[in-house]
Short mmCIF file of C-alpha atoms in Angstrom, two decimals:
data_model
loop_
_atom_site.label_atom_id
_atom_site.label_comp_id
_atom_site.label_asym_id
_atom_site.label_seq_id
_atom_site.Cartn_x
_atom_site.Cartn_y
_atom_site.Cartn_z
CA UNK J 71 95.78 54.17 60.78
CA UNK J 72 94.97 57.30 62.81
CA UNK J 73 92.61 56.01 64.91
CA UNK J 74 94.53 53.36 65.90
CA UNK J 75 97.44 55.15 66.86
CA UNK J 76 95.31 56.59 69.31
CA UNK J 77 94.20 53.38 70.82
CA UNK J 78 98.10 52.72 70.61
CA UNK J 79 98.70 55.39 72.90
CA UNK J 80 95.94 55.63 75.24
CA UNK J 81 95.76 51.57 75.89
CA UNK J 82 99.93 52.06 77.03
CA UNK J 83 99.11 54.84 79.24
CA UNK J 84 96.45 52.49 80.53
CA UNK J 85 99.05 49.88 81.13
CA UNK J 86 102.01 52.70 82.21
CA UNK J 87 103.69 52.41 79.25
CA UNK J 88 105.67 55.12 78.32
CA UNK J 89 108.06 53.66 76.01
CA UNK J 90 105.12 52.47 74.07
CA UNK J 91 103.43 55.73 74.39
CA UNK J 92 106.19 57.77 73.47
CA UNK J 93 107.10 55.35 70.23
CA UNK J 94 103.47 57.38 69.40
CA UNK J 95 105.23 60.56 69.07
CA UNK J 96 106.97 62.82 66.19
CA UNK J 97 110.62 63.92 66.95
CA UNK J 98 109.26 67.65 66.41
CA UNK J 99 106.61 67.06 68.86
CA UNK J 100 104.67 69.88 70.77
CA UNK J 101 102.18 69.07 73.42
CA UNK J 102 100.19 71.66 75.70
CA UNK J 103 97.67 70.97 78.44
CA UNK J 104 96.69 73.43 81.10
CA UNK J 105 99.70 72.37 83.60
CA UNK J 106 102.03 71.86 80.72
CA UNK J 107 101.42 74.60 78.68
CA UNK J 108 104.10 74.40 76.06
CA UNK J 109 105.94 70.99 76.30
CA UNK J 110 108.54 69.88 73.55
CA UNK J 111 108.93 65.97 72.56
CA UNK J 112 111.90 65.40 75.02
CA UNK J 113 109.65 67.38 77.49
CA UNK J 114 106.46 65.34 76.83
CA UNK J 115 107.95 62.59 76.68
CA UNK J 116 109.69 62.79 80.05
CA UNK J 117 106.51 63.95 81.21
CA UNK J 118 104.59 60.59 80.52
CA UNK J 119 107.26 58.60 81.94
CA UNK J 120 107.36 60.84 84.98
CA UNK J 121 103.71 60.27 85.37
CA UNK J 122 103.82 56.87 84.56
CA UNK J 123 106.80 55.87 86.64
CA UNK J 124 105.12 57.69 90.13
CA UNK J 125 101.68 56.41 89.34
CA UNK J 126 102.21 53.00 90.89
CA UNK J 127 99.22 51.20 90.34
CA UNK J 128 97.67 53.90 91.35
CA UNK J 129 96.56 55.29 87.68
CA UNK J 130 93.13 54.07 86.22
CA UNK J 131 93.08 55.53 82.70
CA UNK J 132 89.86 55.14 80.35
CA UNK J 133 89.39 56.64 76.50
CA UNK J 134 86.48 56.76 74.45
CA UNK J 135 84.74 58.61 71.60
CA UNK J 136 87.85 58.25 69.42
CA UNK J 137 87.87 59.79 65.59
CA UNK J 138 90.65 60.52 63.40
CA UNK J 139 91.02 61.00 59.57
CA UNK J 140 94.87 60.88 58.06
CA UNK J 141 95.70 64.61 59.51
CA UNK J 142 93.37 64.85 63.02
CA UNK J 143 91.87 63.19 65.41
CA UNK J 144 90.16 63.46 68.89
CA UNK J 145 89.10 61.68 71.64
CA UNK J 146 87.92 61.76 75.31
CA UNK J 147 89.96 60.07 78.28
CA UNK J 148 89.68 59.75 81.79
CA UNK J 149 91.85 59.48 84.33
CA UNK J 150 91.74 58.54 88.15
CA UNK J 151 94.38 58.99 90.14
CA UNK J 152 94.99 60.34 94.36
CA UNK J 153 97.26 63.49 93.72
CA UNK J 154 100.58 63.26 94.48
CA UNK J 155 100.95 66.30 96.96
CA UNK J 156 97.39 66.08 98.44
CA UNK J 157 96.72 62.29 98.19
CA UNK J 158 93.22 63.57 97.49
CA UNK J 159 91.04 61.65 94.69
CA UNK J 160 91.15 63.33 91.42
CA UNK J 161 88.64 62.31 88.50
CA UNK J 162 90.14 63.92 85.67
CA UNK J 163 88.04 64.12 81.84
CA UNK J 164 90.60 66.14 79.34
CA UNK J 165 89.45 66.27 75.60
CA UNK J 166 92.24 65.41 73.62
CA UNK J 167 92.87 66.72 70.36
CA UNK J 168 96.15 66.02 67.87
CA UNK J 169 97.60 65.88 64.59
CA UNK J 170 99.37 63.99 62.73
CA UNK J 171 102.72 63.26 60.36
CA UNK J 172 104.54 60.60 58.86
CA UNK J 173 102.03 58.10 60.54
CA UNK J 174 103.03 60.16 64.69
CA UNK J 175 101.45 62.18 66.55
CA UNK J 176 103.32 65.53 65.63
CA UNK J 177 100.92 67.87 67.97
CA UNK J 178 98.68 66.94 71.10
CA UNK J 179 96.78 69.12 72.73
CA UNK J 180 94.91 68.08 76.21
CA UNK J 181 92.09 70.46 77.43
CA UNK J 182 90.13 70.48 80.73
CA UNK J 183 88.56 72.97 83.72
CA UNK J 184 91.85 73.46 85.77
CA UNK J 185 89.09 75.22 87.99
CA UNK J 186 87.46 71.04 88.32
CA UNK J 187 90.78 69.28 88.65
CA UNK J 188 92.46 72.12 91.55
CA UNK J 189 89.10 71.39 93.25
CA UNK J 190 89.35 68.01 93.69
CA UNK J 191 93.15 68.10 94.15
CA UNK J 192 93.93 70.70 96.01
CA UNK J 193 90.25 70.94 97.51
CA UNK J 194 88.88 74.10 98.95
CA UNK J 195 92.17 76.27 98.30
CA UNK J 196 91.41 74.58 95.16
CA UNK J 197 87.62 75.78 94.86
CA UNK J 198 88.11 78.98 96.22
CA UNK J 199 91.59 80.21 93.68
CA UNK J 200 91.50 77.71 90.75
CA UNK J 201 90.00 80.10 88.65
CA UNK J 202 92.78 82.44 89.42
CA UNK J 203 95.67 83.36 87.24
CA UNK J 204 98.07 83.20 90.46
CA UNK J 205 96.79 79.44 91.42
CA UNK J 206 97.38 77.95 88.08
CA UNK J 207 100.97 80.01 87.59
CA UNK J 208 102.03 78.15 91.32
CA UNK J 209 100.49 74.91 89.55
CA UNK J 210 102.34 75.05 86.33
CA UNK J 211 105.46 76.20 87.81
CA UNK J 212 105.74 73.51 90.52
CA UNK J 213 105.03 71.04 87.70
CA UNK J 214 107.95 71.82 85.43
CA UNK J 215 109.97 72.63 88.22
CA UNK J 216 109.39 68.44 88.77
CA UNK J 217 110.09 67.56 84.79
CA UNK J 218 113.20 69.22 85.00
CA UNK J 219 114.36 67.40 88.20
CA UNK J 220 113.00 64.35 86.33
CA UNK J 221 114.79 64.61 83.49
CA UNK J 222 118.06 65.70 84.84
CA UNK J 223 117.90 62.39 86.58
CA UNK J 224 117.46 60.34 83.53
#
C-alpha cells in the first residue's frame, strides 16, 4: 500500500496534479526540503499547487528506486524545470524520504545539494555563494515570501 502511494504521488506531480497529490497527504502533515524548511499541510500543499500551477508544461518530473514498508518509505525523483527568476535549466535529483499514517503521507522530507541546484539556477552567483548561509536565507525567504502571496490568493 505504501509503495504505491508513492507512485500515487509522484506520477500526479508528473502530470501537475496537485489535487491528486495533495489527496496523498495527512491533515497533520509536515514537509521540509532545503527551500522549504518547515512547511505545514496547508503550506505544502499550497506549495505543490503553486509549483504545479506556474510550471506550464514546463515541468519534466521522473521517480525511481521506490521502497516502503507500512511506516517508511523512500525514493529518488528528478525534476527538470527552467527557473522561474533566471529561466536558466535546472536538473534537480532530491532523495525523498516519508512516513506514514492512516494509509497518508504524515511526514515528507526532500533532501538535495542547495550548493548543485543555486548553481544551475542562479549560475555563477550561484557557484560562488550557494554554500553560504546568507544565499540560502535570501533563497528560502523569497520562496515563502511567494507561498504566502499564493495562498492569500486562493
Amino acid at each position: 500500500m505504501s509503495k504505491e502511494l508513492i507512485e500515487t504521488f509522484y506520477t500526479a506531480f508528473a502530470a501537475l496534479d496537485a489535487d491528486k497529490m495533495s489527496s496523498c497527504y495527512h491533515d497533520r502533515l509536515s514537509f521540509s526540503d532545503p527551500v522549504f524548511p518547515q512547511l505545514n499541510a496547508q503550506q505544502t500543499k499550497g506549495m505543490w499547487s503553486m509549483l504545479t500551477e506556474r510550471a506550464k508544461n514546463d515541468l519534466e518530473v521522473t521517480y525511481h528506486s521506490v521502497i516502503a514498508d507500512h511506516e517508511r518509505g523512500a525514493c529518488i525523483w528528478e525534476a527538470t524545470y527552467p527557473f522561474s527568476k533566471t529561466k536558466r535549466h535546472v536538473h534537480n535529483i532530491i532523495h525523498a524520504s516519508m512516513r506514514f499514517e492512516d494509509g497518508k503521507i504524515i511526514e515528507h522530507r526532500d533532501h538535495f545539494s542547495f550548493w548543485r541546484w543555486s548553481s544551475m539556477a542562479l549560475g555563477t552567483p550561484g557557484k560562488l555563494m550557494g554554500w553560504s548561509p546568507f544565499l540560502k536565507s535570501k533563497v528560502r525567504g523569497m520562496a515563502m515570501k511567494s507561498l504566502k502571496e499564493y495562498l492569500s490568493k486562493v
